[in-house]
Amino acid sequence: MPKAKITKEEALAFHLEPTPGKWEVQATVPMTTQRDLSLAYSPGVAVPCEAIAENPETAYDYTNKGNLVAVISNGTAVLGLGNLGALGSKPVMEGKSVLFKRFADVNSIDIELDTEDPDEFCRAVRLMGPTFGGINLEDIKAPECFIIEQRLKEEMDIPVFHDDQHGTAVICAAGLINALHLSDKKIEDVKIVLNGAGAAGIACIELLKAMGARHENCVVCDTKGVIYQGRTEGMNQWKSAHAVQTELRTLEEAMEGADVFLGVSVKGAVTQDMVASMADNPVIFAMANPDPEITPEEAHEVRVDAIVATGRSDYPNQVNNVLGFPYLFRGALDIHARAINDEMKIACAHALAKLAREDVPDEVAVAYGKSLTFGRDYIIPTPFDPRLIHRIPPAVAKAGMDTGAARRPIIDMEAYELSLKTRMDPTASILRGLSARARQAQARMIFAEGDDPRVLRAAVTYQRSGFGRALVVGRQDDVKAKLEAAGLGDAVREIEVVNAANTSHLETYKDFLYKRLQRTGHDQKDIHRLAARDRHVFSALMLAHGHGDGLVTGATRKSAHVLDRINDVFDADAAHGAAGITALIHKGRIVLIGDTLVHEWPSAEDLATIAERAADVARHMGLEPRVAFVSFSTFGYPISERAEKMHRAPRVLEQRGVDFEFEGEMTVDVALNSRAQEAYPFSRLSGPANILIVPARHSASISVKLMQEMGGANVVGPILTGVGKPIQICSTVSTANDILNMAVLAASDIGG
């Protein structure tokens, strides 16, 4: 499978559009009326101010302190880029902030301090302490990072955590627990060699010693060789703490007979000869980024019994910090912790290790396109495992409570786990799963409107993201000029431009089309004009003949016109059971609405078919369908001839014996609001509906566009289903990202 390619232009555009940066601030309380403002500010705000002044602990109740973490750096060690300065580090810190939100629903603000003086840095952070529930230090060079973290931990009463040190250490420890389990070895017995005595390396070896590794069994190396007792060159107090009594002087000598190698150093630091000299069933964590000390392929060439982990996502066993820091802070914040101590970190490592030994949920296997089972190539959970959010924080919280780090212990742990399960936005994991399926499918995607810059950007991104081959319908010169204007001139050689002039299949297409349309008033000239000059028809003909695997169109013409053209080639009409389903994504919920494309005024039987099509789409997206037939009446009241078909449609589904939940007719609030549903205990819905079947296409269109413009919902669709081939029709206001999402849906065969 091809690796994703990211260009400078794409990276800059991602950070520039739709607004500069990666996050914004939103109010969580109403701010519309004068009364709202009086409560939010003066005079109402005085009440919680006085309460907090009297009892500081109530700040966790009346402010956002309890779910707010600062990501702080001075930019002296940014990724692998070195000292870029405070401002140069801001894109990374913004990125870390959104990872906190994405993976653990922790609000986070990035702060860049323009100083390399540890005293100034510590003073600035300490003075901001009342604002935050925790401090995540990031990208600060060693040895200053040790000094800064230690001082702040002593001076502050909230968790201070340097992720470059301890995040790597926790994930490394989790992987090592399982690697030793598979090797039938104990941590107190194994010989461990660490190469790289910087922030991450020192933290790794310290945590492993806290877990039982023996000091005399741990050999630490840096660029000058083994750190041994008596060495003076290139030493500091943190290295000296791990000096051992030994005659070993080089990494090569240290590796002989070693059970475990931990690398946080540089590419190529480990040779195949070194790996060959290790003990039976060696464990090799080559964590240098972006290129490991030795690749898994190189290691396995000489040692088939080796268990290998790296920091890269394209190899098994990725040591990824995102498995640790969001959940460590989630657990720490939820007990109002004073610190994140060793016991909490060890609890996190053991919880991660335990999770990897359990059966992997189907949705994870689907998302990654392969079966994952505990073994040598799966010793660390994947970052997108949905169980992480409700399995890791409780373990961290419990350890914090047991060690006295908690200000407010959790009384009902079972209820806490349940709250974590419902806390996360499910849409991110659903969309991630669709992307993974699309990448696995490697579909040849036809982009019909190659004269539009948005479509071209989407096509280039589709191919560079590793989803498959992009086939762009357009004129070569025009495509080239528009790509160059968009700063993507180098992509001209990558994507394939297709048109009637350069295809060898035009006569075949025309013969096919003539047989379909000859009795509908089309003569040979009409057929030539349609096949050779109408990009929608030409693209549909490509798809019909297997010259592409999916089709995305509609960005430049109204959907009704595009659907008419598609019907020249496919039976994409109501009579043949086609339907258009649109997904609304809003505040962590996905609701499908149908029919938004095909049926003008569907009958009860048509509505039942639309419901079945929508249920298929929902299941393809990883949702368990719950269908509501919606109207202005609920279960027959008020009585109206207009609502009659909505009343009859569920009976049609009953007769068809479908295998999903459905109910109707009902108003939208009853369909979506669990409290409103309580008034109807006889309802067959077990919870809020995720599919709304509306009376007609006009009501579907109004509903979708109203939610998009007034509610701020993200719209995906309409998804054309029931045609037998993956065809997705965008709206004319689609962005390049919207078009890309439709291509991903087509590649995933949603609705195909």
PDB file of N, CA and C in Angstrom, residues 500-567:
ATOM      1  N   ALA A 500     -12.313  12.366 -23.642  1.00  0.00           N
ATOM      2  CA  ALA A 500     -12.775  11.637 -24.830  1.00  0.00           C
ATOM      3  C   ALA A 500     -11.700  11.576 -25.904  1.00  0.00           C
ATOM      4  N   ALA A 501     -10.813  12.561 -25.939  1.00  0.00           N
ATOM      5  CA  ALA A 501      -9.789  12.612 -26.981  1.00  0.00           C
ATOM      6  C   ALA A 501      -8.659  11.623 -26.745  1.00  0.00           C
ATOM      7  N   ASN A 502      -8.385  11.278 -25.478  1.00  0.00           N
ATOM      8  CA  ASN A 502      -7.239  10.394 -25.240  1.00  0.00           C
ATOM      9  C   ASN A 502      -7.626   8.984 -24.800  1.00  0.00           C
ATOM     10  N   THR A 503      -8.932   8.697 -24.802  1.00  0.00           N
ATOM     11  CA  THR A 503      -9.344   7.341 -24.439  1.00  0.00           C
ATOM     12  C   THR A 503      -9.472   6.464 -25.680  1.00  0.00           C
ATOM     13  N   SER A 504      -9.219   5.192 -25.517  1.00  0.00           N
ATOM     14  CA  SER A 504      -9.404   4.237 -26.625  1.00  0.00           C
ATOM     15  C   SER A 504     -10.769   3.561 -26.553  1.00  0.00           C
ATOM     16  N   HIS A 505     -11.607   4.007 -25.597  1.00  0.00           N
ATOM     17  CA  HIS A 505     -12.879   3.317 -25.357  1.00  0.00           C
ATOM     18  C   HIS A 505     -14.096   4.109 -25.816  1.00  0.00           C
ATOM     19  N   LEU A 506     -13.896   5.247 -26.489  1.00  0.00           N
ATOM     20  CA  LEU A 506     -15.034   6.115 -26.793  1.00  0.00           C
ATOM     21  C   LEU A 506     -16.103   5.403 -27.626  1.00  0.00           C
ATOM     22  N   GLU A 507     -15.705   4.641 -28.624  1.00  0.00           N
ATOM     23  CA  GLU A 507     -16.704   3.952 -29.466  1.00  0.00           C
ATOM     24  C   GLU A 507     -17.494   2.936 -28.653  1.00  0.00           C
ATOM     25  N   THR A 508     -16.810   2.248 -27.759  1.00  0.00           N
ATOM     26  CA  THR A 508     -17.502   1.290 -26.876  1.00  0.00           C
ATOM     27  C   THR A 508     -18.514   2.011 -26.010  1.00  0.00           C
ATOM     28  N   TYR A 509     -18.111   3.156 -25.456  1.00  0.00           N
ATOM     29  CA  TYR A 509     -19.017   3.949 -24.622  1.00  0.00           C
ATOM     30  C   TYR A 509     -20.248   4.390 -25.419  1.00  0.00           C
ATOM     31  N   LYS A 510     -20.027   4.860 -26.668  1.00  0.00           N
ATOM     32  CA  LYS A 510     -21.137   5.359 -27.490  1.00  0.00           C
ATOM     33  C   LYS A 510     -22.110   4.235 -27.854  1.00  0.00           C
ATOM     34  N   ASP A 511     -21.575   3.075 -28.161  1.00  0.00           N
ATOM     35  CA  ASP A 511     -22.449   1.929 -28.479  1.00  0.00           C
ATOM     36  C   ASP A 511     -23.324   1.585 -27.281  1.00  0.00           C
ATOM     37  N   PHE A 512     -22.720   1.559 -26.116  1.00  0.00           N
ATOM     38  CA  PHE A 512     -23.453   1.248 -24.883  1.00  0.00           C
ATOM     39  C   PHE A 512     -24.557   2.277 -24.652  1.00  0.00           C
ATOM     40  N   LEU A 513     -24.201   3.559 -24.807  1.00  0.00           N
ATOM     41  CA  LEU A 513     -25.152   4.633 -24.534  1.00  0.00           C
ATOM     42  C   LEU A 513     -26.288   4.647 -25.553  1.00  0.00           C
ATOM     43  N   TYR A 514     -25.966   4.360 -26.797  1.00  0.00           N
ATOM     44  CA  TYR A 514     -27.004   4.355 -27.836  1.00  0.00           C
ATOM     45  C   TYR A 514     -28.047   3.265 -27.568  1.00  0.00           C
ATOM     46  N   LYS A 515     -27.599   2.110 -27.128  1.00  0.00           N
ATOM     47  CA  LYS A 515     -28.541   1.026 -26.818  1.00  0.00           C
ATOM     48  C   LYS A 515     -29.468   1.405 -25.677  1.00  0.00           C
ATOM     49  N   ARG A 516     -28.955   2.206 -24.723  1.00  0.00           N
ATOM     50  CA  ARG A 516     -29.795   2.628 -23.595  1.00  0.00           C
ATOM     51  C   ARG A 516     -30.787   3.730 -23.987  1.00  0.00           C
ATOM     52  N   LEU A 517     -30.362   4.630 -24.886  1.00  0.00           N
ATOM     53  CA  LEU A 517     -31.153   5.841 -25.109  1.00  0.00           C
ATOM     54  C   LEU A 517     -31.809   5.934 -26.482  1.00  0.00           C
ATOM     55  N   GLN A 518     -31.636   4.929 -27.347  1.00  0.00           N
ATOM     56  CA  GLN A 518     -32.129   5.057 -28.718  1.00  0.00           C
ATOM     57  C   GLN A 518     -33.653   5.181 -28.796  1.00  0.00           C
ATOM     58  N   ARG A 519     -34.355   4.675 -27.809  1.00  0.00           N
ATOM     59  CA  ARG A 519     -35.819   4.763 -27.816  1.00  0.00           C
ATOM     60  C   ARG A 519     -36.337   5.907 -26.937  1.00  0.00           C
ATOM     61  N   THR A 520     -35.432   6.834 -26.605  1.00  0.00           N
ATOM     62  CA  THR A 520     -35.857   7.989 -25.809  1.00  0.00           C
ATOM     63  C   THR A 520     -35.607   9.285 -26.575  1.00  0.00           C
ATOM     64  N   GLY A 521     -35.601   9.187 -27.915  1.00  0.00           N
ATOM     65  CA  GLY A 521     -35.479  10.383 -28.735  1.00  0.00           C
ATOM     66  C   GLY A 521     -34.070  10.832 -29.003  1.00  0.00           C
ATOM     67  N   HIS A 522     -33.063  10.008 -28.708  1.00  0.00           N
ATOM     68  CA  HIS A 522     -31.661  10.377 -28.932  1.00  0.00           C
ATOM     69  C   HIS A 522     -31.157   9.740 -30.225  1.00  0.00           C
ATOM     70  N   ASP A 523     -30.594  10.571 -31.095  1.00  0.00           N
ATOM     71  CA  ASP A 523     -29.983  10.016 -32.299  1.00  0.00           C
ATOM     72  C   ASP A 523     -28.472   9.895 -32.104  1.00  0.00           C
ATOM     73  N   GLN A 524     -27.763   9.463 -33.155  1.00  0.00           N
ATOM     74  CA  GLN A 524     -26.325   9.207 -33.049  1.00  0.00           C
ATOM     75  C   GLN A 524     -25.544  10.469 -32.676  1.00  0.00           C
ATOM     76  N   LYS A 525     -25.970  11.629 -33.224  1.00  0.00           N
ATOM     77  CA  LYS A 525     -25.283  12.872 -32.892  1.00  0.00           C
ATOM     78  C   LYS A 525     -25.456  13.224 -31.416  1.00  0.00           C
ATOM     79  N   ASP A 526     -26.673  13.024 -30.926  1.00  0.00           N
ATOM     80  CA  ASP A 526     -26.923  13.285 -29.499  1.00  0.00           C
ATOM     81  C   ASP A 526     -26.019  12.413 -28.631  1.00  0.00           C
ATOM     82  N   ILE A 527     -25.910  11.156 -29.031  1.00  0.00           N
ATOM     83  CA  ILE A 527     -25.099  10.208 -28.263  1.00  0.00           C
ATOM     84  C   ILE A 527     -23.636  10.635 -28.263  1.00  0.00           C
ATOM     85  N   HIS A 528     -23.129  11.043 -29.440  1.00  0.00           N
ATOM     86  CA  HIS A 528     -21.729  11.491 -29.503  1.00  0.00           C
ATOM     87  C   HIS A 528     -21.515  12.713 -28.607  1.00  0.00           C
ATOM     88  N   ARG A 529     -22.481  13.648 -28.683  1.00  0.00           N
ATOM     89  CA  ARG A 529     -22.368  14.865 -27.886  1.00  0.00           C
ATOM     90  C   ARG A 529     -22.341  14.541 -26.388  1.00  0.00           C
ATOM     91  N   LEU A 530     -23.207  13.624 -25.961  1.00  0.00           N
ATOM     92  CA  LEU A 530     -23.265  13.241 -24.542  1.00  0.00           C
ATOM     93  C   LEU A 530     -21.987  12.528 -24.107  1.00  0.00           C
ATOM     94  N   ALA A 531     -21.569  11.533 -24.884  1.00  0.00           N
ATOM     95  CA  ALA A 531     -20.428  10.707 -24.479  1.00  0.00           C
ATOM     96  C   ALA A 531     -19.112  11.462 -24.568  1.00  0.00           C
ATOM     97  N   ALA A 532     -18.971  12.317 -25.583  1.00  0.00           N
ATOM     98  CA  ALA A 532     -17.681  12.959 -25.814  1.00  0.00           C
ATOM     99  C   ALA A 532     -17.554  14.319 -25.142  1.00  0.00           C
ATOM    100  N   ARG A 533     -18.687  14.991 -24.882  1.00  0.00           N
ATOM    101  CA  ARG A 533     -18.601  16.366 -24.405  1.00  0.00           C
ATOM    102  C   ARG A 533     -19.163  16.593 -23.009  1.00  0.00           C
ATOM    103  N   ASP A 534     -20.002  15.700 -22.535  1.00  0.00           N
ATOM    104  CA  ASP A 534     -20.557  15.877 -21.182  1.00  0.00           C
ATOM    105  C   ASP A 534     -19.717  15.074 -20.188  1.00  0.00           C
ATOM    106  N   ARG A 535     -19.016  15.776 -19.324  1.00  0.00           N
ATOM    107  CA  ARG A 535     -18.075  15.104 -18.419  1.00  0.00           C
ATOM    108  C   ARG A 535     -18.791  14.159 -17.451  1.00  0.00           C
ATOM    109  N   HIS A 536     -20.034  14.489 -17.071  1.00  0.00           N
ATOM    110  CA  HIS A 536     -20.760  13.624 -16.138  1.00  0.00           C
ATOM    111  C   HIS A 536     -21.109  12.293 -16.797  1.00  0.00           C
ATOM    112  N   VAL A 537     -21.564  12.370 -18.052  1.00  0.00           N
ATOM    113  CA  VAL A 537     -21.893  11.147 -18.784  1.00  0.00           C
ATOM    114  C   VAL A 537     -20.628  10.346 -19.069  1.00  0.00           C
ATOM    115  N   PHE A 538     -19.577  11.033 -19.532  1.00  0.00           N
ATOM    116  CA  PHE A 538     -18.321  10.339 -19.831  1.00  0.00           C
ATOM    117  C   PHE A 538     -17.784   9.627 -18.582  1.00  0.00           C
ATOM    118  N   SER A 539     -17.832  10.293 -17.459  1.00  0.00           N
ATOM    119  CA  SER A 539     -17.337   9.700 -16.208  1.00  0.00           C
ATOM    120  C   SER A 539     -18.182   8.505 -15.800  1.00  0.00           C
ATOM    121  N   ALA A 540     -19.500   8.630 -15.956  1.00  0.00           N
ATOM    122  CA  ALA A 540     -20.388   7.512 -15.619  1.00  0.00           C
ATOM    123  C   ALA A 540     -20.131   6.319 -16.535  1.00  0.00           C
ATOM    124  N   LEU A 541     -19.833   6.592 -17.802  1.00  0.00           N
ATOM    125  CA  LEU A 541     -19.514   5.510 -18.738  1.00  0.00           C
ATOM    126  C   LEU A 541     -18.206   4.823 -18.353  1.00  0.00           C
ATOM    127  N   MET A 542     -17.226   5.599 -17.934  1.00  0.00           N
ATOM    128  CA  MET A 542     -15.979   4.993 -17.441  1.00  0.00           C
ATOM    129  C   MET A 542     -16.274   4.022 -16.302  1.00  0.00           C
ATOM    130  N   LEU A 543     -17.097   4.478 -15.357  1.00  0.00           N
ATOM    131  CA  LEU A 543     -17.422   3.647 -14.194  1.00  0.00           C
ATOM    132  C   LEU A 543     -18.194   2.400 -14.618  1.00  0.00           C
ATOM    133  N   ALA A 544     -19.155   2.571 -15.506  1.00  0.00           N
ATOM    134  CA  ALA A 544     -19.983   1.441 -15.947  1.00  0.00           C
ATOM    135  C   ALA A 544     -19.157   0.361 -16.632  1.00  0.00           C
ATOM    136  N   HIS A 545     -18.054   0.758 -17.253  1.00  0.00           N
ATOM    137  CA  HIS A 545     -17.217  -0.206 -17.976  1.00  0.00           C
ATOM    138  C   HIS A 545     -16.018  -0.671 -17.157  1.00  0.00           C
ATOM    139  N   GLY A 546     -15.987  -0.346 -15.873  1.00  0.00           N
ATOM    140  CA  GLY A 546     -14.910  -0.830 -15.017  1.00  0.00           C
ATOM    141  C   GLY A 546     -13.592  -0.124 -15.218  1.00  0.00           C
ATOM    142  N   HIS A 547     -13.635   1.083 -15.827  1.00  0.00           N
ATOM    143  CA  HIS A 547     -12.398   1.834 -16.047  1.00  0.00           C
ATOM    144  C   HIS A 547     -12.108   2.789 -14.888  1.00  0.00           C
ATOM    145  N   GLY A 548     -12.826   2.604 -13.814  1.00  0.00           N
ATOM    146  CA  GLY A 548     -12.640   3.287 -12.544  1.00  0.00           C
ATOM    147  C   GLY A 548     -13.486   2.548 -11.527  1.00  0.00           C
ATOM    148  N   ASP A 549     -13.210   2.761 -10.260  1.00  0.00           N
ATOM    149  CA  ASP A 549     -13.939   2.012  -9.223  1.00  0.00           C
ATOM    150  C   ASP A 549     -14.979   2.848  -8.495  1.00  0.00           C
ATOM    151  N   GLY A 550     -14.924   4.166  -8.635  1.00  0.00           N
ATOM    152  CA  GLY A 550     -15.870   5.052  -7.977  1.00  0.00           C
ATOM    153  C   GLY A 550     -15.900   6.379  -8.704  1.00  0.00           C
ATOM    154  N   LEU A 551     -16.955   7.163  -8.457  1.00  0.00           N
ATOM    155  CA  LEU A 551     -17.147   8.423  -9.165  1.00  0.00           C
ATOM    156  C   LEU A 551     -17.575   9.511  -8.197  1.00  0.00           C
ATOM    157  N   VAL A 552     -16.933  10.679  -8.317  1.00  0.00           N
ATOM    158  CA  VAL A 552     -17.308  11.863  -7.547  1.00  0.00           C
ATOM    159  C   VAL A 552     -17.589  12.986  -8.529  1.00  0.00           C
ATOM    160  N   THR A 553     -18.777  13.602  -8.404  1.00  0.00           N
ATOM    161  CA  THR A 553     -19.162  14.666  -9.310  1.00  0.00           C
ATOM    162  C   THR A 553     -20.119  15.613  -8.583  1.00  0.00           C
ATOM    163  N   GLY A 554     -20.590  16.641  -9.301  1.00  0.00           N
ATOM    164  CA  GLY A 554     -21.604  17.529  -8.729  1.00  0.00           C
ATOM    165  C   GLY A 554     -21.103  18.843  -8.181  1.00  0.00           C
ATOM    166  N   ALA A 555     -19.802  19.073  -8.180  1.00  0.00           N
ATOM    167  CA  ALA A 555     -19.264  20.299  -7.582  1.00  0.00           C
ATOM    168  C   ALA A 555     -19.552  21.533  -8.430  1.00  0.00           C
ATOM    169  N   THR A 556     -19.832  21.342  -9.727  1.00  0.00           N
ATOM    170  CA  THR A 556     -20.010  22.500 -10.617  1.00  0.00           C
ATOM    171  C   THR A 556     -21.429  22.629 -11.179  1.00  0.00           C
ATOM    172  N   ARG A 557     -22.295  21.644 -10.980  1.00  0.00           N
ATOM    173  CA  ARG A 557     -23.669  21.700 -11.496  1.00  0.00           C
ATOM    174  C   ARG A 557     -24.636  21.245 -10.419  1.00  0.00           C
ATOM    175  N   LYS A 558     -25.859  21.720 -10.501  1.00  0.00           N
ATOM    176  CA  LYS A 558     -26.880  21.338  -9.539  1.00  0.00           C
ATOM    177  C   LYS A 558     -27.066  19.818  -9.533  1.00  0.00           C
ATOM    178  N   SER A 559     -27.358  19.287  -8.353  1.00  0.00           N
ATOM    179  CA  SER A 559     -27.437  17.830  -8.201  1.00  0.00           C
ATOM    180  C   SER A 559     -28.527  17.219  -9.079  1.00  0.00           C
ATOM    181  N   ALA A 560     -29.633  17.958  -9.290  1.00  0.00           N
ATOM    182  CA  ALA A 560     -30.712  17.413 -10.124  1.00  0.00           C
ATOM    183  C   ALA A 560     -30.227  17.200 -11.554  1.00  0.00           C
ATOM    184  N   HIS A 561     -29.469  18.150 -12.087  1.00  0.00           N
ATOM    185  CA  HIS A 561     -28.917  18.011 -13.439  1.00  0.00           C
ATOM    186  C   HIS A 561     -27.930  16.843 -13.503  1.00  0.00           C
ATOM    187  N   VAL A 562     -27.060  16.756 -12.509  1.00  0.00           N
ATOM    188  CA  VAL A 562     -26.057  15.688 -12.492  1.00  0.00           C
ATOM    189  C   VAL A 562     -26.745  14.324 -12.435  1.00  0.00           C
ATOM    190  N   LEU A 563     -27.798  14.223 -11.604  1.00  0.00           N
ATOM    191  CA  LEU A 563     -28.510  12.948 -11.489  1.00  0.00           C
ATOM    192  C   LEU A 563     -29.170  12.573 -12.812  1.00  0.00           C
ATOM    193  N   ASP A 564     -29.710  13.554 -13.532  1.00  0.00           N
ATOM    194  CA  ASP A 564     -30.288  13.273 -14.853  1.00  0.00           C
ATOM    195  C   ASP A 564     -29.236  12.671 -15.784  1.00  0.00           C
ATOM    196  N   ARG A 565     -28.027  13.216 -15.761  1.00  0.00           N
ATOM    197  CA  ARG A 565     -26.962  12.721 -16.633  1.00  0.00           C
ATOM    198  C   ARG A 565     -26.518  11.308 -16.212  1.00  0.00           C
ATOM    199  N   ILE A 566     -26.450  11.080 -14.931  1.00  0.00           N
ATOM    200  CA  ILE A 566     -26.069   9.743 -14.451  1.00  0.00           C
ATOM    201  C   ILE A 566     -27.114   8.717 -14.864  1.00  0.00           C
ATOM    202  N   ASN A 567     -28.380   9.148 -14.892  1.00  0.00           N
ATOM    203  CA  ASN A 567     -29.457   8.244 -15.295  1.00  0.00           C
ATOM    204  C   ASN A 567     -29.399   7.882 -16.774  1.00  0.00           C
TER     205      ASN A 567
END
